[in-house]
Amino acid sequence: MTLSATSEDRRNPLAGLLAENSNLIGLAAIIVLFWIGFTSYAPGFVSSFNLFALSRSLAIDIVVGFSTMVVLATGGMNLAIGSIGVCSVMLAGWLMQELGFPLPIALAAGLGLGALLGFLNGFAIVRSGVNAFIITLASASLFLGAMLILSKAVTFNTLPPEVAAFGRMKWGFVSPLMVIALAIGAALVVLFRFTALGREILAAGANARAAELSGVPVGRAIIVAHMLSGLLAAAAGLMLLFRLGAAMPSIGQDWLLPSFLAPVLGGTLLSGGYVSVIGTILGALLVTTIRSGLLVMQIGNFWLQLFLGLILLLAVMLDRYRSVHAERRSLGRRA
Amino acid sequence: MTKRFTGVAARALPMIAATLLGLAAAHASDNKIALIPGGPHPYFAPWEQAAADAKKDFGIAAVDFKVPAEWKLNLQTELIESLVSQGYNAFGIFPGDAVGINTTVEELASNNIPSAALAGCSQDPTKVAFCLGTDVYNSAYLGTKALIESMGGKGKIVHLAGLLVDPNTKLRMEAVEKAVGETNGAVSLVQHITDTDAQEAADQKINALLGAQKDQIDGLIATAYIPSVVAAKSLRNLGDKRIKLVGIDDDKIVLDGIKDGFVAGTMAQNPYGQGYVGAYVLDLLASGTCTVKDDAPWIKTPQTAHFIDSGTLLISASNLESYGADLKKLTGEIQSTFKDKYLACK
């Protein structure tokens, strides 16, 4: 059956494309259904105020999802993205408020710190051989603790006015933060589709042993993936800094669930070797849509966590189904 | 016949008038007001009744108590945004973060939606119309003074404080230090134990403290709800009446502790009054009939120049039965004088 489907793919490229992107099409269809449902039952859902708010939350959710997606590519994970995000935000806030640094330098420093903390995670994982789960679980607490000690949990709230002004800016009913998120997505597509580095990261995730024997520097790929993850976590944190107009020590502590939901829903494999940038964007859109819709329908407050947990569970089961399906397909091809 | 009609009319007219007046009251305003705490917390429970009473008493179309699922700023702002989408046009907010809430508040203002900070203030510069809450600095200061008095003016005390991210916690720490400083060394502050305003954390930290240093401590000042309750319970379990405790708020466990001598006193706040008066004023602001006066007798605090004290008093064995009436009287006074004191109305 798998073989015949493959033969059919060869005969009909459109069918092949549809089959390859069936997950994305299914996800897009689910999103459309939710939008129809929410628009019908809660007209306020498509008000310009809500669409703007939704686009701003979505932009941050997408980048948070990317941050986890790049380490899932290696078959690893990064539980420290929230801690890295808040460290970067607090550094940028401190530089602007206490030392009077201009905004671009503070942002660059925040991004640099994110990449550095990601590098430390990757380095520790490669050097120690300990699972990424343990290393990043420990570093999440380590980074957060260090930040709290250094900042004394004091919020930096007298930042240049352009910070909050940018967060409030509207292009129609879309936040410019959304453009940043999509630009980051485009850069990631280029990385994973068209560069040797991207292919090395995916190869390391697909089968580390085979990649190593083929000359792929697996250790380097893992470190780079974690650096990238740290950089993206910092980017998400800084986007939140624009959104809130202040650097607060409470940022990032609720990122973990959406960070996994977006890429896993979008088709990125937990076992590594395959990522989907567009899928992650759609996954984030689904999560943000449900969150916003439930809130607008006034059933969101306490049910939201339950729904998100259920969705993650379904996404993981879907991921498992995909893995089994892919395995059967590959066995079929070999046969 | 005429006489009978006159009699019927005499009885019916007041009834019709009353019904019409009632309807008029019920539809006095089309405003939809939401009272939103920072997250789930027993302190805010009286806001629900305050919302219902304000809706009825002032004839507001809707006054609803909406709680974010968790104590996180982004959940609070998302809830506010979703309520705007549902047509709510005025908000009484306990800021999930004193600064972080300002962007949302500014967006509300740019959509002509008034907001007020209730129970906790947002940091100036802010677009909230005013902040109505307990003068937390004064409350913690008075509470610590009362504790020191109950200890006979000397000894060692520990401060059990709330969440570090709560805008009020730092103010309370400063107030406790000030009251201790005024004793010229007769009383010393052993430590501030923060982040105790959650059941598990409070249980662990307070019981560990009492287990390890019970004999070295003479007094506890709790400036958050949950550590007040946990400390009152722990002292009762230990059977310890030597260590003096002054808590905050009027949970039954704390009040029973006062009655039985395990708690020296507790600082009453006025959450009901904050919700009730807050809804009343937001209705006036949202209707466009009133604006906030710049030259009103505002109290200036480190957070805001537009603060109004919702009232605080020490509950001790002497006023245990009467404090409820005192708070109601206080709420009535704030509400009845608010318009003249703080608003300019058409």
XYZ file of C-alpha atoms in Angstrom:
681
model
C 0.000 0.000 0.000
C 2.843 2.293 0.852
C 4.625 1.331 -2.319
C 1.599 1.934 -4.460
C 1.077 5.312 -2.819
C 4.680 6.173 -3.655
C 4.215 5.122 -7.264
C 1.113 7.246 -7.399
C 3.115 10.146 -5.980
C 5.540 9.812 -8.847
C 2.730 9.795 -11.405
C 0.854 12.713 -9.866
C 3.066 15.403 -8.261
C 0.029 17.219 -6.800
C -1.063 14.054 -4.990
C 2.504 13.646 -3.744
C 2.587 17.222 -2.472
C -0.769 16.774 -0.759
C 0.370 13.528 0.842
C 3.613 15.120 2.030
C 1.800 18.077 3.527
C -1.259 16.223 4.776
C -0.383 17.122 8.366
C -0.227 20.833 7.559
C -3.429 20.708 5.525
C -5.184 18.892 8.365
C -3.903 21.403 10.871
C -4.953 24.350 8.694
C -8.415 22.777 8.319
C -8.733 22.425 12.103
C -7.693 26.061 12.540
C -10.274 27.191 9.973
C -12.959 25.190 11.798
C -12.029 26.798 15.107
C -12.125 30.263 13.519
C -15.549 29.583 12.026
C -16.787 28.270 15.377
C -15.405 31.107 17.470
C -16.552 33.750 14.972
C -20.075 32.293 14.995
C -20.428 31.935 18.736
C -18.389 34.955 19.871
C -18.543 37.834 17.385
C -16.000 39.786 19.467
C -13.406 37.198 18.422
C -12.879 38.943 15.078
C -13.048 42.492 16.436
C -10.020 44.536 15.431
C -8.988 44.836 19.104
C -8.944 41.070 19.538
C -7.250 40.398 16.200
C -4.471 42.816 17.126
C -4.077 41.249 20.580
C -4.126 37.796 19.003
C -1.464 38.686 16.427
C 0.805 40.013 19.162
C 0.460 36.904 21.341
C 0.842 34.706 18.274
C 4.115 36.382 17.277
C 5.651 35.560 20.657
C 4.200 32.025 20.702
C 5.688 31.351 17.266
C 9.196 32.364 18.303
C 8.885 30.407 21.560
C 7.862 27.415 19.444
C 10.857 27.916 17.128
C 13.121 27.943 20.166
C 12.062 24.425 21.073
C 11.767 23.282 17.442
C 15.479 23.786 16.714
C 16.558 21.508 19.564
C 13.879 18.951 18.743
C 15.630 18.770 15.359
C 18.564 17.102 17.143
C 16.250 14.835 19.121
C 16.952 16.870 22.258
C 14.978 19.369 24.257
C 15.478 22.662 26.034
C 13.546 23.128 29.263
C 15.492 26.318 29.992
C 14.013 28.530 27.292
C 11.938 30.532 29.807
C 14.960 31.093 32.031
C 17.156 32.078 29.085
C 14.435 34.443 27.862
C 14.126 36.191 31.219
C 17.920 36.471 31.670
C 18.192 38.179 28.268
C 15.308 40.515 29.045
C 16.728 41.508 32.424
C 20.171 42.145 30.921
C 18.686 44.340 28.187
C 16.560 46.196 30.764
C 19.529 46.709 33.076
C 21.727 48.005 30.267
C 19.080 50.486 29.147
C 17.895 51.685 32.544
C 20.960 51.534 34.742
C 23.791 52.113 32.264
C 21.900 54.190 29.712
C 22.863 52.033 26.734
C 20.975 52.703 23.493
C 18.189 50.288 22.582
C 19.959 48.463 19.695
C 23.027 47.683 21.834
C 20.881 46.454 24.731
C 18.908 44.224 22.357
C 22.092 42.859 20.802
C 23.495 42.136 24.268
C 20.275 40.346 25.237
C 20.408 38.196 22.116
C 24.104 37.531 22.699
C 23.442 36.380 26.256
C 20.693 34.068 25.001
C 23.076 32.497 22.503
C 25.789 32.184 25.169
C 23.477 30.451 27.661
C 22.295 28.150 24.868
C 25.915 27.402 24.038
C 26.593 26.491 27.692
C 23.658 24.073 27.596
C 24.832 22.472 24.358
C 28.436 22.287 25.528
C 27.414 20.629 28.815
C 25.220 18.107 26.977
C 27.916 17.157 24.444
C 30.787 17.094 26.928
C 28.984 15.238 29.726
C 26.907 12.942 27.550
C 24.044 13.497 29.981
C 20.541 13.749 28.529
C 19.414 17.228 27.457
C 16.383 16.845 29.734
C 18.553 16.743 32.871
C 21.042 19.388 31.766
C 18.414 21.915 30.712
C 16.221 21.166 33.733
C 19.177 22.025 35.957
C 20.248 25.027 33.910
C 16.681 26.397 33.924
C 16.873 26.674 37.679
C 20.508 27.801 37.609
C 19.957 30.636 35.132
C 16.766 31.804 36.850
C 18.398 31.692 40.286
C 21.447 33.638 39.113
C 19.221 36.238 37.477
C 17.166 36.654 40.682
C 20.311 37.013 42.793
C 21.846 39.602 40.459
C 18.675 41.590 39.779
C 17.126 41.140 43.260
C 13.895 40.544 41.319
C 13.577 44.274 40.704
C 11.660 45.249 37.583
C 13.308 47.669 35.159
C 10.462 49.970 34.309
C 11.920 53.251 33.141
C 12.984 52.057 29.720
C 13.100 54.332 26.669
C 9.512 55.186 25.631
C 10.027 53.706 22.168
C 10.095 50.210 23.740
C 6.444 50.313 24.820
C 5.498 52.398 21.760
C 6.767 49.663 19.436
C 4.812 47.036 21.380
C 1.618 49.059 20.938
C 2.224 49.832 17.275
C -0.460 48.610 14.855
C -0.207 47.911 11.157
C -3.888 47.627 10.370
C -4.899 45.096 12.967
C -1.535 43.327 12.949
C 1.353 43.920 15.333
C 4.797 44.490 13.755
C 6.014 41.768 16.135
C 4.243 39.361 13.786
C 6.502 40.461 10.922
C 9.561 39.787 13.088
C 8.278 36.291 13.887
C 7.655 35.529 10.212
C 11.087 36.891 9.256
C 12.682 34.570 11.816
C 10.616 31.725 10.332
C 11.898 32.549 6.833
C 15.494 32.538 8.113
C 14.923 29.112 9.697
C 13.485 27.750 6.433
C 16.655 28.879 4.673
C 18.818 27.336 7.399
C 17.186 23.910 7.352
C 16.475 23.717 3.609
C 19.474 25.350 1.986
C 22.506 25.241 4.268
C 24.945 22.485 5.200
C 24.656 23.472 8.863
C 20.889 22.945 8.839
C 21.270 19.555 7.183
C 23.919 18.583 9.748
C 21.566 19.433 12.607
C 18.802 17.330 11.043
C 21.199 14.467 10.298
C 22.426 14.491 13.905
C 18.820 14.244 15.054
C 17.759 11.566 12.587
C 20.531 9.132 13.498
C 23.485 10.462 15.444
C 25.617 7.337 14.948
C 25.080 7.217 11.194
C 25.687 10.950 10.902
C 28.934 10.660 12.820
C 30.125 7.819 10.605
C 29.283 9.986 7.579
C 31.550 12.741 8.849
C 28.902 15.026 10.339
C 30.237 16.805 13.451
C 27.317 15.743 15.643
C 28.625 17.435 18.778
C 28.979 20.739 16.968
C 25.493 20.382 15.485
C 23.984 19.860 18.946
C 25.842 22.852 20.371
C 24.766 25.055 17.458
C 21.155 23.916 17.843
C 21.207 24.863 21.524
C 22.867 28.208 20.752
C 20.149 28.877 18.228
C 17.517 27.826 20.731
C 18.963 30.249 23.302
C 19.069 33.013 20.698
C 15.426 32.421 19.770
C 14.379 32.276 23.441
C 16.108 35.620 23.914
C 14.314 36.979 20.831
C 10.956 35.842 22.239
C 11.808 37.445 25.588
C 12.752 40.717 23.946
C 9.509 40.674 21.941
C 7.711 40.309 25.266
C 9.791 43.208 26.573
C 8.325 45.364 23.789
C 4.853 44.016 24.579
C 5.063 44.848 28.303
C 7.272 47.929 28.129
C 9.232 46.676 31.138
C 11.848 44.054 31.994
C 10.261 41.827 34.592
C 11.657 38.796 36.408
C 8.397 36.878 35.890
C 8.770 36.674 32.097
C 9.004 33.267 30.426
C 7.888 31.068 33.297
C 4.849 29.767 31.377
C 6.495 29.083 28.033
C 7.147 25.388 28.405
C 3.773 24.019 27.343
C 3.246 26.276 24.285
C 6.901 25.803 23.300
C 6.301 22.078 22.807
C 2.746 22.371 21.542
C 3.543 24.532 18.508
C 6.295 22.394 16.916
C 4.806 19.009 17.856
C 1.378 19.951 16.508
C 3.098 21.241 13.403
C 4.764 17.938 12.642
C 8.266 18.356 14.092
C 9.337 14.930 15.301
C 10.136 14.534 18.997
C 12.672 11.897 18.042
C 14.572 14.406 15.868
C 15.595 14.582 12.231
C 12.602 16.485 10.892
C 11.309 19.992 11.506
C 8.470 21.999 10.042
C 8.730 25.773 10.273
C 5.326 26.365 8.678
C 3.885 23.608 10.847
C 5.237 25.346 13.959
C 3.615 28.606 12.856
C 0.308 26.782 12.321
C 0.691 24.935 15.621
C 1.205 28.238 17.430
C -1.762 29.696 15.562
C -3.968 26.813 16.708
C -2.878 27.217 20.336
C -3.316 31.015 20.270
C -6.669 30.686 18.511
C -7.993 28.244 21.091
C -6.669 30.323 23.963
C -8.171 33.540 22.629
C -11.435 31.890 21.554
C -12.028 30.207 24.907
C -11.370 33.479 26.669
C -13.710 35.417 24.402
C -16.399 32.778 24.950
C -15.804 33.169 28.695
C -14.964 29.511 29.207
C -11.245 29.961 29.069
C -10.203 30.937 32.535
C -9.846 27.575 34.195
C -10.496 25.235 31.261
C -7.615 26.575 29.221
C -4.880 24.535 30.900
C -6.979 21.384 30.548
C -7.532 22.022 26.839
C -3.855 22.755 26.195
C -2.833 19.598 28.053
C -5.305 17.554 26.013
C -4.048 19.070 22.774
C -0.432 18.268 23.674
C -1.407 14.705 24.480
C -3.196 14.368 21.142
C -0.224 15.927 19.346
C 2.186 13.468 20.961
C -0.069 10.546 19.989
C -0.155 11.939 16.472
C 3.630 12.168 16.528
C 3.820 8.542 17.626
C 1.417 7.542 14.841
C 3.519 9.434 12.308
C 6.709 7.705 13.502
C 5.134 4.266 13.187
C 3.687 5.180 9.798
C 7.056 6.492 8.566
C 8.772 3.314 9.759
C 6.274 1.109 7.939
C 6.618 3.257 4.831
C 10.388 2.933 4.882
C 10.144 -0.850 5.425
C 7.732 -0.963 2.503
C 10.206 0.904 0.302
C 13.015 -1.450 1.291
C 10.814 -4.388 0.478
C -67.177 53.579 41.720
C -65.084 56.683 41.487
C -64.166 56.201 45.092
C -63.255 52.568 44.453
C -61.222 53.575 41.373
C -59.514 56.251 43.400
C -58.702 53.660 46.023
C -57.327 51.234 43.457
C -55.401 54.031 41.795
C -54.107 55.172 45.131
C -52.736 51.696 45.753
C -51.626 50.990 42.188
C -49.889 54.237 41.344
C -47.180 53.954 43.969
C -46.670 50.330 42.872
C -46.337 51.369 39.208
C -44.085 54.231 40.181
C -41.971 51.916 42.293
C -41.795 49.400 39.439
C -40.808 52.129 36.989
C -38.228 53.470 39.390
C -36.953 49.964 39.877
C -36.710 49.481 36.121
C -35.024 52.830 35.806
C -32.521 51.762 38.433
C -32.023 48.429 36.705
C -31.260 50.177 33.443
C -29.546 53.236 34.804
C -26.380 52.357 32.946
C -25.489 50.083 30.049
C -21.922 49.731 31.214
C -20.281 46.340 31.537
C -17.662 46.426 34.256
C -15.160 43.686 35.117
C -13.291 43.339 38.391
C -10.105 41.387 37.754
C -7.673 40.192 40.436
C -4.076 39.249 39.616
C -4.953 35.573 39.975
C -6.860 33.162 42.203
C -6.492 34.216 45.850
C -8.856 34.156 48.829
C -8.295 37.874 49.457
C -10.388 38.734 46.405
C -13.385 36.523 47.261
C -15.425 39.501 48.629
C -15.167 41.184 45.203
C -17.793 38.773 43.889
C -20.392 39.975 46.391
C -19.212 43.567 45.937
C -19.765 43.237 42.170
C -23.265 41.821 42.649
C -24.185 44.517 45.183
C -22.791 47.352 43.037
C -24.724 46.065 40.014
C -27.956 46.087 42.020
C -27.431 49.242 44.057
C -26.233 51.459 41.193
C -28.285 49.912 38.363
C -25.292 48.919 36.247
C -25.955 46.543 33.319
C -23.163 44.150 34.363
C -20.508 44.035 37.051
C -18.627 40.763 36.884
C -15.808 39.233 38.865
C -13.373 37.502 36.489
C -10.347 35.599 37.733
C -7.262 34.774 35.610
C -6.456 31.052 35.761
C -3.034 31.657 37.283
C -1.137 34.503 38.884
C 0.594 35.529 35.679
C 0.510 38.912 34.020
C 0.077 37.600 30.488
C -2.969 35.545 31.532
C -4.440 38.649 33.133
C -3.833 40.847 30.086
C -5.235 38.185 27.754
C -8.341 37.987 29.944
C -8.755 41.764 29.818
C -8.319 41.799 26.033
C -10.912 39.068 25.618
C -13.371 40.946 27.844
C -12.954 44.087 25.721
C -13.886 41.922 22.737
C -17.043 40.939 24.612
C -18.079 44.545 25.152
C -16.811 45.239 28.680
C -16.061 48.937 28.861
C -14.540 49.533 32.313
C -12.049 47.569 34.389
C -11.108 47.388 38.041
C -7.754 45.639 38.086
C -5.353 44.338 40.688
C -2.174 44.684 38.602
C -0.456 41.348 37.997
C 2.621 43.515 37.707
C 2.738 47.160 38.722
C 4.577 48.204 35.571
C 3.702 45.478 33.104
C -0.031 46.231 33.322
C 0.495 49.784 32.049
C 0.749 48.885 28.364
C -2.641 47.166 28.531
C -4.121 50.027 30.533
C -2.844 52.503 27.959
C -4.462 50.496 25.172
C -7.727 50.513 27.112
C -7.476 54.288 27.536
C -6.832 54.776 23.829
C -10.125 52.912 23.239
C -11.896 55.199 25.775
C -12.149 52.406 28.310
C -11.459 53.608 31.859
C -9.637 51.478 34.380
C -8.832 51.705 38.055
C -6.249 49.879 40.108
C -7.929 48.116 43.016
C -6.189 46.576 46.050
C -2.746 47.183 44.500
C -1.479 50.113 42.468
C 0.169 50.366 39.105
C 3.371 52.308 38.890
C 3.251 55.934 37.676
C 3.224 57.052 34.902
C 0.012 55.148 34.353
C -3.337 55.644 32.663
C -5.409 54.113 35.467
C -7.806 56.744 36.778
C -6.849 56.143 40.418
C -5.703 53.467 42.836
C -8.060 52.398 45.611
C -6.454 50.032 48.043
C -5.039 49.453 51.444
C -2.206 51.783 52.238
C -0.013 48.701 52.558
C 2.943 50.625 53.887
C 0.826 52.136 56.658
C -0.929 48.836 57.370
C 2.365 46.936 57.734
C 3.800 49.765 59.815
C 0.796 49.860 62.166
C 0.731 46.056 62.351
C 4.398 45.915 63.302
C 3.901 48.653 65.894
C 1.000 46.650 67.356
C 3.172 43.533 67.411
C 5.999 45.367 69.164
C 3.536 46.689 71.735
C 2.152 43.187 72.376
C 5.761 41.965 72.894
C 6.345 44.566 75.563
C 8.553 46.681 73.332
C 11.471 44.289 72.960
C 12.509 41.020 71.321
C 13.180 39.453 67.964
C 10.690 39.335 65.131
C 10.341 37.658 61.767
C 8.448 39.129 58.822
C 6.383 36.681 56.762
C 5.881 38.430 53.431
C 3.978 37.725 50.233
C 5.101 37.164 46.676
C 8.161 39.093 45.600
C 6.445 39.909 42.303
C 3.532 41.491 44.194
C 4.011 45.264 43.897
C 3.129 45.641 47.583
C 5.683 43.280 49.098
C 8.663 45.619 48.935
C 6.669 48.439 50.518
C 5.661 46.161 53.374
C 9.258 45.120 53.966
C 10.293 48.762 54.205
C 7.443 49.532 56.609
C 8.383 46.653 58.936
C 12.008 47.850 58.922
C 10.884 51.387 59.748
C 8.794 50.273 62.743
C 11.647 48.085 63.995
C 14.139 50.927 63.458
C 12.074 53.202 65.697
C 12.705 50.942 68.707
C 16.391 51.931 68.695
C 17.594 48.343 68.850
C 15.138 47.063 71.465
C 13.506 45.003 68.720
C 15.503 43.312 65.994
C 14.288 41.921 62.696
C 15.661 38.404 62.266
C 14.637 38.131 58.612
C 12.022 38.742 55.941
C 10.728 35.416 54.681
C 9.224 36.160 51.269
C 7.111 34.208 48.779
C 4.994 32.693 51.538
C 1.647 33.662 50.003
C 1.022 30.158 48.680
C -0.174 27.296 50.854
C 2.653 24.840 50.269
C 5.433 27.413 50.540
C 3.884 28.917 53.663
C 3.527 25.511 55.340
C 7.125 24.573 54.614
C 8.776 27.874 55.453
C 6.795 28.762 58.581
C 6.923 25.297 60.095
C 10.666 25.042 59.353
C 11.165 28.430 61.018
C 9.171 27.490 64.105
C 10.803 24.054 64.255
C 14.309 25.472 64.166
C 14.063 28.840 65.917
C 10.919 28.775 68.012
C 12.757 29.737 71.188
C 14.725 32.558 69.584
C 11.698 34.327 68.137
C 9.358 36.572 70.098
C 7.069 37.824 67.391
C 5.787 37.225 63.865
C 4.387 39.895 61.587
C 2.594 38.404 58.586
C 1.750 40.859 55.821
C 0.083 38.430 53.441
C -3.093 36.396 53.728
C -1.875 32.802 53.555
C 1.120 33.090 55.932
C -1.216 34.790 58.434
C -3.503 31.781 58.366
C -0.680 29.224 58.390
C 1.165 30.959 61.240
C -2.038 31.196 63.303
C -2.655 27.487 62.737
C 0.942 26.527 63.544
C 1.007 28.473 66.813
C -2.264 26.820 67.842
C -0.855 23.378 66.991
C 2.252 24.144 69.048
C 0.074 25.531 71.838
C 2.400 28.538 71.870
C 1.019 31.769 73.274
C 4.469 33.223 73.993
C 5.247 34.082 70.393
C 3.070 37.022 69.416
C 1.561 37.112 65.947
C 0.006 40.005 64.085
C -1.440 38.928 60.763
C -3.436 40.473 57.974
C -7.040 39.995 56.800
C -9.895 38.361 58.602
C -9.801 34.645 57.862
C -11.788 32.631 60.412
C -8.684 30.755 61.560
C -6.942 34.036 62.373
C -10.043 35.445 64.094
C -10.412 32.252 66.166
C -6.724 32.590 67.024
C -7.387 36.087 68.365
C -10.363 34.815 70.364
C -8.321 32.011 71.928
C -5.179 34.056 72.567
C -2.868 32.528 69.944
C -2.922 35.656 67.756
C -2.394 39.187 69.080
C -4.205 40.860 66.230
C -4.710 41.173 62.490
C -4.797 44.144 60.145
C -8.181 44.305 58.437
C -8.274 45.373 54.826
C -11.389 46.285 52.920
C -11.611 44.138 49.770
C -15.401 44.408 49.670
C -15.183 48.199 49.754
C -12.534 48.219 47.031
C -14.752 46.215 44.680
C -17.975 48.046 45.563
C -16.663 51.601 45.406
C -14.429 50.718 42.432
C -17.431 49.527 40.392
C -19.460 52.617 41.368
C -16.752 55.026 40.245
C -15.909 53.079 37.063
C -19.584 53.266 36.095
C -19.506 57.064 36.426
C -16.287 57.284 34.412
C -17.448 54.890 31.682
C -20.740 56.781 31.321
C -18.756 59.911 30.517
C -20.593 61.911 33.172
C -17.547 62.318 35.383
C -13.806 62.747 35.071
C -11.140 62.450 37.716
C -10.062 65.724 39.346
C -6.374 66.466 39.183
C -6.445 68.568 42.321
C -8.347 66.070 44.486
C -6.926 65.181 47.910
C -4.986 62.178 46.587
C -2.450 60.406 48.757
C 1.013 60.192 47.207
C 2.780 56.834 47.555
C 6.062 55.575 46.085
C 3.972 53.967 43.312
C 1.387 56.536 42.416
C 0.260 60.109 43.001
C -3.433 59.103 42.759
C -3.959 56.848 45.751
C -7.045 56.544 47.955
C -6.908 54.521 51.156
C -9.737 51.999 51.275
C -9.297 51.755 55.018
C -7.370 49.657 57.487
C -7.817 48.848 61.155
C -6.362 46.521 63.741
C -8.643 43.688 64.786
C -7.826 42.569 68.305
C -9.722 40.916 71.132
C -11.322 44.269 71.981
C -13.111 44.846 68.625
C -13.486 41.302 67.341
C -17.269 41.539 67.228
C -17.629 45.073 65.924
C -14.981 45.434 63.217
C -17.315 44.243 60.409
C -19.718 47.079 61.064
C -16.807 49.517 61.212
C -15.608 48.422 57.756
C -19.115 48.696 56.262
C -19.458 52.173 57.689
C -16.090 53.070 56.203
C -17.110 51.743 52.757
C -20.320 53.784 52.884
C -18.369 56.906 53.772
C -15.847 56.441 50.945
C -18.625 55.778 48.400
C -20.858 58.668 49.444
C -18.077 61.251 49.420
C -16.112 59.960 46.400
C -17.966 61.981 43.774
C -17.462 65.308 45.514
C -13.913 64.683 46.623
C -12.301 63.067 43.606
C -14.521 63.582 40.547
C -15.671 66.449 38.369
C -19.152 65.590 37.090
C -21.450 67.219 34.556
